[in-house]
Short mmCIF file of C-alpha atoms in Angstrom, two decimals:
data_model
loop_
_atom_site.label_atom_id
_atom_site.label_comp_id
_atom_site.label_asym_id
_atom_site.label_seq_id
_atom_site.Cartn_x
_atom_site.Cartn_y
_atom_site.Cartn_z
CA MET A 746 6.20 -16.89 -4.19
CA THR A 747 2.99 -15.31 -2.95
CA ILE A 748 3.02 -11.53 -3.17
CA LYS A 749 2.16 -9.77 0.03
CA LEU A 750 0.16 -6.52 0.10
CA HIS A 751 0.18 -4.79 3.53
CA CYS A 752 -3.18 -3.07 3.53
CA PHE A 753 -6.55 -2.47 5.18
CA GLY A 754 -10.00 -2.33 3.62
CA GLU A 755 -10.60 1.39 4.06
CA SER A 756 -7.47 2.41 2.10
CA GLY A 757 -8.44 3.33 -1.49
CA ASN A 758 -4.68 3.40 -2.40
CA ALA A 759 -4.37 -0.18 -1.22
CA TYR A 760 -7.55 -1.16 -3.14
CA LYS A 761 -6.09 0.07 -6.40
CA VAL A 762 -3.26 -2.44 -6.00
CA ALA A 763 -5.32 -5.27 -4.60
CA LEU A 764 -7.64 -5.05 -7.58
CA ALA A 765 -4.78 -4.98 -9.98
CA LEU A 766 -3.26 -8.04 -8.45
CA GLU A 767 -6.61 -9.76 -8.51
CA LEU A 768 -7.43 -8.84 -12.10
CA ALA A 769 -3.94 -9.78 -13.31
CA GLY A 770 -4.45 -13.24 -11.81
CA LEU A 771 -1.42 -12.97 -9.53
CA ASP A 772 -0.85 -15.10 -6.43
CA TRP A 773 -1.15 -12.61 -3.64
CA GLN A 774 -2.43 -12.22 -0.12
CA PRO A 775 -3.47 -9.24 1.94
CA VAL A 776 -1.51 -8.68 5.16
CA PHE A 777 -3.79 -6.73 7.65
CA VAL A 778 -2.50 -3.40 9.00
CA ASP A 779 -4.33 -2.25 12.10
CA PHE A 780 -4.15 1.38 10.87
CA PHE A 781 -6.72 3.05 13.06
CA ASN A 782 -5.15 1.59 16.19
CA GLY A 783 -1.87 3.07 15.24
CA GLU A 784 0.02 0.02 13.94
CA THR A 785 1.90 2.01 11.25
CA ARG A 786 3.21 4.42 13.90
CA THR A 787 4.83 1.65 15.95
CA GLU A 788 8.61 1.23 15.80
CA ASP A 789 8.25 -2.49 15.14
CA TRP A 790 6.10 -1.96 12.07
CA ARG A 791 8.31 0.82 10.78
CA ALA A 792 11.40 -1.34 11.17
CA ARG A 793 9.74 -4.45 9.69
CA VAL A 794 7.68 -3.05 6.88
CA ASN A 795 8.01 0.65 6.08
CA PRO A 796 9.97 3.37 7.87
CA MET A 797 7.73 6.04 6.31
CA GLY A 798 4.69 4.54 8.01
CA GLU A 799 2.76 4.54 4.67
CA VAL A 800 0.16 1.93 3.60
CA PRO A 801 0.00 0.14 1.20
CA VAL A 802 3.31 -1.66 1.02
CA LEU A 803 3.96 -4.42 -1.67
CA GLN A 804 6.44 -7.22 -1.04
CA ASP A 805 7.17 -9.22 -4.09
CA GLY A 806 10.14 -11.54 -3.44
CA ASP A 807 13.14 -9.41 -2.38
CA MET A 808 11.48 -6.21 -3.54
CA THR A 809 9.57 -3.89 -1.21
CA LEU A 810 7.72 -1.00 -2.78
CA THR A 811 5.63 1.88 -1.55
CA GLN A 812 3.33 4.25 -3.47
CA SER A 813 0.36 2.62 -5.27
CA GLY A 814 1.33 4.14 -8.60
CA ALA A 815 4.79 2.57 -8.57
CA MET A 816 3.08 -0.82 -7.61
CA LEU A 817 0.63 -0.60 -10.47
CA ASP A 818 3.46 0.15 -12.89
CA HIS A 819 5.36 -2.88 -11.46
CA ILE A 820 2.36 -5.14 -11.90
CA ALA A 821 1.59 -3.96 -15.40
CA ARG A 822 5.29 -4.21 -16.46
CA THR A 823 6.00 -7.64 -14.98
CA THR A 824 2.72 -9.32 -16.20
CA GLY A 825 2.11 -7.46 -19.43
CA LYS A 826 -1.57 -7.17 -18.27
CA LEU A 827 -3.61 -3.97 -17.71
CA ASP A 828 -0.92 -2.11 -19.66
CA GLY A 829 -1.06 0.38 -22.50
CA ASP A 830 0.58 3.54 -23.86
CA ARG A 831 3.19 4.39 -21.18
CA SER A 832 2.93 8.23 -21.36
CA GLU A 833 -0.86 8.26 -21.36
CA ILE A 834 -0.98 5.77 -18.54
CA LEU A 835 1.45 7.73 -16.38
CA ARG A 836 -0.37 10.96 -17.18
CA TRP A 837 -3.55 9.55 -15.55
CA LEU A 838 -1.69 7.90 -12.72
CA PHE A 839 0.02 11.22 -11.93
CA TRP A 840 -3.27 13.15 -12.32
CA ASP A 841 -4.95 10.72 -9.94
CA ASN A 842 -2.06 11.12 -7.37
CA HIS A 843 -1.77 14.90 -7.82
CA LYS A 844 -5.35 15.97 -8.10
CA PHE A 845 -7.76 13.22 -7.27
CA SER A 846 -7.22 10.32 -4.88
CA THR A 847 -4.90 12.37 -2.68
CA GLN A 848 -7.66 14.85 -2.14
CA ILE A 849 -10.45 12.25 -1.81
CA GLY A 850 -8.41 10.19 0.65
CA MET A 851 -7.92 13.08 2.98
CA THR A 852 -11.43 14.47 2.72
CA ARG A 853 -12.96 11.06 3.30
CA PHE A 854 -10.71 10.56 6.28
CA LEU A 855 -11.62 13.91 7.80
CA MET A 856 -15.38 13.37 7.24
CA ASN A 857 -15.69 9.75 8.42
CA PHE A 858 -12.75 8.47 10.35
CA LEU A 859 -11.85 11.49 12.59
CA PRO A 860 -14.03 11.83 15.78
CA GLU A 861 -16.71 14.33 14.94
CA ALA A 862 -15.43 16.91 17.43
CA LYS A 863 -12.11 16.98 15.65
CA ARG A 864 -13.38 17.41 12.03
CA PRO A 865 -11.98 20.73 10.61
CA GLN A 866 -15.03 21.97 8.73
CA PRO A 867 -13.38 24.85 6.83
CA VAL A 868 -10.81 22.36 5.45
CA ILE A 869 -13.53 19.90 4.50
CA ASP A 870 -15.53 22.58 2.68
CA PHE A 871 -12.48 23.78 0.87
CA GLN A 872 -11.57 20.25 -0.24
CA LEU A 873 -15.18 19.52 -1.37
CA GLY A 874 -14.98 22.44 -3.67
CA ARG A 875 -11.63 21.29 -5.25
CA LEU A 876 -13.01 17.74 -5.59
CA LYS A 877 -16.08 18.83 -7.57
CA ALA A 878 -13.76 20.36 -10.16
CA ALA A 879 -11.77 17.03 -10.28
CA TYR A 880 -14.90 14.94 -10.76
CA GLY A 881 -15.80 17.19 -13.63
CA VAL A 882 -12.39 16.57 -15.33
CA LEU A 883 -12.75 12.79 -15.02
CA ASP A 884 -16.34 12.92 -16.29
CA ALA A 885 -15.40 14.93 -19.32
CA GLN A 886 -12.47 12.65 -20.20
CA LEU A 887 -14.75 9.54 -20.15
CA LYS A 888 -17.32 10.99 -22.57
CA GLY A 889 -17.48 8.67 -25.48
CA ARG A 890 -14.89 6.30 -23.98
CA ASP A 891 -15.15 3.05 -22.13
CA TRP A 892 -11.70 3.32 -20.54
CA LEU A 893 -9.35 6.15 -19.73
CA VAL A 894 -6.49 5.07 -22.01
CA GLY A 895 -6.91 3.18 -25.24
CA ARG A 896 -9.50 0.53 -25.79
CA ASP A 897 -9.20 -1.75 -22.80
CA VAL A 898 -8.94 -1.50 -19.05
CA THR A 899 -5.49 -0.41 -17.75
CA ILE A 900 -3.94 0.43 -14.49
CA ALA A 901 -4.96 4.02 -15.17
CA ASP A 902 -8.64 3.01 -14.66
CA LEU A 903 -7.76 1.01 -11.52
CA SER A 904 -5.89 3.96 -10.03
CA CYS A 905 -8.55 6.52 -10.67
CA CYS A 906 -11.44 4.45 -9.46
CA GLY A 907 -9.62 3.56 -6.19
CA TYR A 908 -11.97 5.55 -3.85
CA LEU A 909 -15.12 5.58 -5.83
CA TYR A 910 -16.80 2.39 -4.71
CA TYR A 911 -16.67 3.31 -1.00
CA PRO A 912 -19.95 3.98 0.76
CA GLU A 913 -18.68 6.66 3.15
CA PRO A 914 -19.55 10.21 2.12
CA PHE A 915 -16.89 12.50 0.56
CA GLY A 916 -18.89 14.68 -1.73
CA PHE A 917 -19.30 12.10 -4.55
CA ASP A 918 -22.56 10.76 -5.86
CA ARG A 919 -22.51 8.49 -8.97
CA ALA A 920 -25.90 9.91 -10.07
CA ASP A 921 -24.28 13.35 -10.57
CA TRP A 922 -21.68 12.10 -12.98
CA PRO A 923 -23.17 9.91 -15.72
CA GLU A 924 -19.89 9.16 -17.52
CA ILE A 925 -18.11 8.20 -14.33
CA ASP A 926 -21.08 6.04 -13.41
CA ARG A 927 -20.95 4.23 -16.67
CA TRP A 928 -17.17 3.71 -16.46
CA LEU A 929 -17.51 2.39 -12.88
CA ASN A 930 -20.09 -0.08 -14.18
CA ASN A 931 -17.53 -1.14 -16.85
CA ILE A 932 -14.96 -1.86 -14.15
CA GLN A 933 -17.44 -3.66 -11.93
CA SER A 934 -18.32 -5.91 -14.89
CA LEU A 935 -14.82 -7.24 -15.24
CA PRO A 936 -14.49 -10.88 -14.40
CA GLY A 937 -12.87 -11.09 -10.89
CA TRP A 938 -13.89 -7.61 -9.76
CA LYS A 939 -14.48 -7.24 -6.05
CA HIS A 940 -15.59 -4.49 -3.80
CA PRO A 941 -12.74 -3.14 -1.54
CA TYR A 942 -14.40 -4.48 1.57
CA ASP A 943 -14.53 -7.97 -0.03
CA LEU A 944 -10.94 -7.89 -1.12
CA MET A 945 -9.19 -6.64 2.04
CA PRO A 946 -9.91 -6.91 5.75
CA ARG A 947 -11.43 -3.77 7.35
CA ALA A 948 -9.68 -1.79 10.06
CA ALA A 949 -12.71 0.16 11.38
CA ALA A 950 -15.97 -1.42 12.64
CA ALA A 951 -18.44 -1.74 9.82
CA MET B 1021 12.34 20.18 -33.67
CA THR B 1022 12.29 22.47 -30.70
CA ILE B 1023 10.39 21.15 -27.71
CA LYS B 1024 7.85 23.60 -26.36
CA LEU B 1025 6.94 23.83 -22.70
CA HIS B 1026 3.84 25.92 -21.92
CA CYS B 1027 4.69 27.41 -18.60
CA PHE B 1028 5.13 30.36 -16.25
CA GLY B 1029 7.90 31.09 -13.75
CA GLU B 1030 5.86 30.63 -10.57
CA SER B 1031 4.79 27.07 -11.43
CA GLY B 1032 7.03 24.62 -9.58
CA ASN B 1033 5.57 21.76 -11.63
CA ALA B 1034 6.63 23.54 -14.80
CA TYR B 1035 10.17 24.17 -13.23
CA LYS B 1036 10.70 20.48 -12.73
CA VAL B 1037 10.27 19.92 -16.41
CA ALA B 1038 12.14 23.05 -17.55
CA LEU B 1039 15.13 22.00 -15.38
CA ALA B 1040 15.09 18.43 -16.74
CA LEU B 1041 14.99 19.75 -20.32
CA GLU B 1042 17.85 22.11 -19.60
CA LEU B 1043 19.97 19.44 -17.76
CA ALA B 1044 19.36 16.82 -20.40
CA GLY B 1045 20.73 19.32 -22.97
CA LEU B 1046 17.54 19.33 -25.09
CA ASP B 1047 16.52 22.02 -27.57
CA TRP B 1048 13.48 23.56 -25.89
CA GLN B 1049 11.81 26.89 -25.43
CA PRO B 1050 9.27 28.16 -22.84
CA VAL B 1051 5.98 29.36 -24.19
CA PHE B 1052 4.57 31.90 -21.65
CA VAL B 1053 1.18 31.19 -20.12
CA ASP B 1054 -0.44 34.34 -18.55
CA PHE B 1055 -1.87 32.23 -15.74
CA PHE B 1056 -2.76 34.86 -13.19
CA ASN B 1057 -4.77 36.80 -15.78
CA GLY B 1058 -6.79 33.77 -16.63
CA GLU B 1059 -5.25 32.56 -19.87
CA THR B 1060 -5.71 28.83 -19.05
CA ARG B 1061 -9.42 29.47 -18.41
CA THR B 1062 -10.00 30.97 -21.99
CA GLU B 1063 -11.75 28.80 -24.59
CA ASP B 1064 -9.06 29.65 -27.06
CA TRP B 1065 -6.21 28.23 -24.81
CA ARG B 1066 -8.20 25.17 -23.91
CA ALA B 1067 -8.86 24.42 -27.58
CA ARG B 1068 -5.30 25.14 -28.64
CA VAL B 1069 -3.30 23.71 -25.78
CA ASN B 1070 -5.00 21.76 -23.01
CA PRO B 1071 -8.75 21.20 -22.50
CA MET B 1072 -8.08 20.53 -18.77
CA GLY B 1073 -6.60 24.04 -18.19
CA GLU B 1074 -3.48 22.62 -16.56
CA VAL B 1075 -0.01 23.96 -16.78
CA PRO B 1076 2.64 22.80 -17.69
CA VAL B 1077 2.02 21.24 -21.13
CA LEU B 1078 4.85 19.74 -23.09
CA GLN B 1079 4.75 19.63 -26.92
CA ASP B 1080 7.40 17.37 -28.46
CA GLY B 1081 6.72 16.90 -32.18
CA ASP B 1082 3.26 15.43 -32.55
CA MET B 1083 3.03 14.51 -28.84
CA THR B 1084 1.30 16.69 -26.32
CA LEU B 1085 1.66 15.67 -22.73
CA THR B 1086 0.30 16.95 -19.34
CA GLN B 1087 1.44 16.04 -15.75
CA SER B 1088 5.05 16.90 -14.90
CA GLY B 1089 5.68 13.36 -13.73
CA ALA B 1090 4.77 11.89 -17.17
CA MET B 1091 6.89 14.53 -18.90
CA LEU B 1092 9.95 13.73 -16.63
CA ASP B 1093 9.51 10.00 -17.55
CA HIS B 1094 9.33 10.92 -21.22
CA ILE B 1095 12.52 12.99 -21.08
CA ALA B 1096 14.48 10.34 -19.14
CA ARG B 1097 13.25 7.55 -21.43
CA THR B 1098 13.91 9.30 -24.71
CA THR B 1099 17.29 10.71 -23.74
CA GLY B 1100 18.62 8.05 -21.37
CA LYS B 1101 19.71 10.91 -19.08
CA LEU B 1102 18.61 11.63 -15.50
CA ASP B 1103 17.44 7.95 -15.39
CA GLY B 1104 17.79 5.13 -12.94
CA ASP B 1105 15.90 2.18 -11.23
CA ARG B 1106 12.39 2.58 -12.72
CA SER B 1107 10.48 1.46 -9.59
CA GLU B 1108 12.46 3.54 -7.21
CA ILE B 1109 12.17 6.64 -9.42
CA LEU B 1110 8.40 6.25 -9.86
CA ARG B 1111 8.10 5.72 -6.10
CA TRP B 1112 9.55 9.20 -5.47
CA LEU B 1113 7.72 10.83 -8.34
CA PHE B 1114 4.46 9.51 -6.96
CA TRP B 1115 5.32 10.47 -3.38
CA ASP B 1116 6.08 13.94 -4.68
CA ASN B 1117 2.76 14.17 -6.52
CA HIS B 1118 0.78 12.50 -3.75
CA LYS B 1119 2.19 14.06 -0.64
CA PHE B 1120 4.50 16.85 -1.41
CA SER B 1121 4.45 19.20 -4.42
CA THR B 1122 0.65 19.01 -4.57
CA GLN B 1123 0.45 20.27 -0.99
CA ILE B 1124 3.24 22.86 -1.37
CA GLY B 1125 1.78 24.24 -4.67
CA MET B 1126 -1.69 24.84 -3.16
CA THR B 1127 -0.33 26.23 0.17
CA ARG B 1128 2.04 28.62 -1.61
CA PHE B 1129 -0.71 29.75 -3.91
CA LEU B 1130 -3.06 30.48 -1.01
CA MET B 1131 -0.35 32.25 1.05
CA ASN B 1132 1.14 34.35 -1.75
CA PHE B 1133 -1.03 34.63 -4.91
CA LEU B 1134 -4.49 35.02 -3.50
CA PRO B 1135 -5.54 38.51 -2.41
CA GLU B 1136 -5.00 38.79 1.34
CA ALA B 1137 -8.66 39.08 2.17
CA LYS B 1138 -9.48 35.84 0.39
CA ARG B 1139 -6.83 33.54 2.11
CA PRO B 1140 -8.42 30.69 4.03
CA GLN B 1141 -6.37 30.75 7.21
CA PRO B 1142 -7.71 27.42 8.68
CA VAL B 1143 -6.85 25.68 5.40
CA ILE B 1144 -3.37 27.19 5.30
CA ASP B 1145 -2.73 26.14 8.92
CA PHE B 1146 -3.88 22.63 8.28
CA GLN B 1147 -1.69 22.35 5.18
CA LEU B 1148 1.36 23.77 7.01
CA GLY B 1149 1.05 20.91 9.51
CA ARG B 1150 0.85 18.25 6.81
CA LEU B 1151 3.80 19.84 4.99
CA LYS B 1152 6.03 19.70 8.05
CA ALA B 1153 5.57 15.90 8.24
CA ALA B 1154 6.46 15.70 4.50
CA TYR B 1155 9.65 17.79 4.90
CA GLY B 1156 10.58 15.32 7.67
CA VAL B 1157 10.19 12.35 5.38
CA LEU B 1158 12.33 13.85 2.70
CA ASP B 1159 15.06 14.97 5.16
CA ALA B 1160 15.25 11.45 6.61
CA GLN B 1161 15.43 9.89 3.20
CA LEU B 1162 18.44 12.09 2.31
CA LYS B 1163 20.54 11.27 5.32
CA GLY B 1164 23.77 9.84 4.18
CA ARG B 1165 22.73 10.17 0.49
CA ASP B 1166 23.59 12.72 -2.21
CA TRP B 1167 20.63 11.87 -4.34
CA LEU B 1168 17.16 10.32 -3.81
CA VAL B 1169 17.71 7.28 -5.99
CA GLY B 1170 21.07 5.57 -6.69
CA ARG B 1171 24.32 7.48 -6.98
CA ASP B 1172 23.55 10.21 -9.42
CA VAL B 1173 20.91 12.85 -10.07
CA THR B 1174 17.68 11.62 -11.52
CA ILE B 1175 14.28 13.01 -12.40
CA ALA B 1176 13.24 11.96 -8.89
CA ASP B 1177 15.45 14.76 -7.48
CA LEU B 1178 14.20 17.25 -10.02
CA SER B 1179 10.58 16.41 -9.21
CA CYS B 1180 10.86 16.68 -5.40
CA CYS B 1181 12.98 19.97 -5.53
CA GLY B 1182 10.44 21.63 -7.79
CA TYR B 1183 9.09 24.10 -5.29
CA LEU B 1184 11.97 24.43 -2.89
CA TYR B 1185 14.03 27.18 -4.57
CA TYR B 1186 11.19 29.68 -4.57
CA PRO B 1187 11.48 32.77 -2.23
CA GLU B 1188 7.72 33.09 -1.35
CA PRO B 1189 6.85 31.60 2.08
CA PHE B 1190 5.06 28.30 2.38
CA GLY B 1191 6.41 27.00 5.69
CA PHE B 1192 9.77 25.87 4.42
CA ASP B 1193 13.09 27.13 5.73
CA ARG B 1194 16.24 25.36 4.44
CA ALA B 1195 17.95 26.06 7.71
CA ASP B 1196 15.44 23.72 9.48
CA TRP B 1197 16.22 20.76 7.28
CA PRO B 1198 20.02 20.17 6.99
CA GLU B 1199 19.82 17.01 4.76
CA ILE B 1200 17.41 18.78 2.27
CA ASP B 1201 19.61 21.86 2.35
CA ARG B 1202 22.72 19.83 1.38
CA TRP B 1203 20.83 17.97 -1.38
CA LEU B 1204 19.50 21.31 -2.75
CA ASN B 1205 23.12 22.50 -2.85
CA ASN B 1206 24.03 19.38 -4.82
CA ILE B 1207 21.34 20.22 -7.41
CA GLN B 1208 22.30 23.81 -7.58
CA SER B 1209 25.91 22.77 -8.26
CA LEU B 1210 24.96 20.79 -11.41
CA PRO B 1211 26.41 22.32 -14.57
CA GLY B 1212 23.47 24.27 -16.24
CA TRP B 1213 21.32 24.54 -13.14
CA LYS B 1214 19.15 27.70 -13.15
CA HIS B 1215 16.73 29.21 -10.68
CA PRO B 1216 13.06 28.91 -11.83
CA TYR B 1217 12.82 32.63 -12.36
CA ASP B 1218 15.85 32.60 -14.66
CA LEU B 1219 14.50 29.63 -16.64
CA MET B 1220 10.88 30.68 -17.27
CA PRO B 1221 9.08 34.13 -17.65
CA ARG B 1222 7.19 35.19 -14.55
CA ALA B 1223 3.43 35.70 -14.56
CA ALA B 1224 3.13 37.90 -11.44
CA ALA B 1225 5.00 41.15 -10.83
CA ALA B 1226 8.29 40.56 -8.98
#
């Protein structure tokens, strides 16, 4: 049965899962969520897909799952692909959720997808400072390594790279972080890699 | 061999792990980290314990682990206690790291542990709004349930409750959230439960 991923192109959290499904060679399809027009806030969507209103949502047979980290674990566990040392992988998935993607996602949203008059500049400035420290942690970890955990690509890489291929500004420039840049090239070189906007339909006008 | 948890009382992320170690009946001891006086920023501490400067850090034999979610998974997996459906537990651990504790930890820090003149009020106000939505999600999930996952306490409960017993203000009042309040009482009623300040040494003056 085809796996369904409720998603939209701008969601880096959805991209992590879409890329894992693609690289693991699974039979899946994106189900477009019209996020910026409020689809996840409608009663119909919440009743049908996810009462919490979060995207992405994965439907695999009878199972419905939220939170990209739990989906990545599900994909690695059920396929045996993109897997590795459990504690080390979880450590990076949690770091990504705790310190990295969660900050990027919000900052990128405030800087790009909110109307300009509504952008809270003090919040954006504060977040950009925190993010710089986080880029430094990732860059240092990648020194002398091709992948975050072990000797091959795992879901830890796919989680942490989730927002880093997007063109919209959020205080990240690959040229500033040589180790991250090299690692992003490694991921891009994987057979089957696709850019988020080529893997999922976009919700905002390009 | 005694498990060591590098921690300090004010860290809700450390409390999650300390409480899990205690409730799982493991032989463990807290190793005090003088966080507010900058111990985690010293070269010695980074060389000896954690190059990333994060607290908590778990040392179990030869294994050193960061990120409370990875530690909780390690404790549940190695003891078989506080465990349950893997995907559902991870879903709540990731939700906690992505949307809940990470926001509370920062907001509580800004509101209580930064000198008053340095507190960024627009950031605090923004965070308080986001947190209110998150309390609502948790309260709704707990309606008609004693525990977050399945029919018994799991590491998902211990993760999500990590900051909720602290007395310092961060926009949370148990009286506003009856389901969360009832669930916190369930956790407090577990044999061996202790308040964070009774389980770990405090870093700031009481």
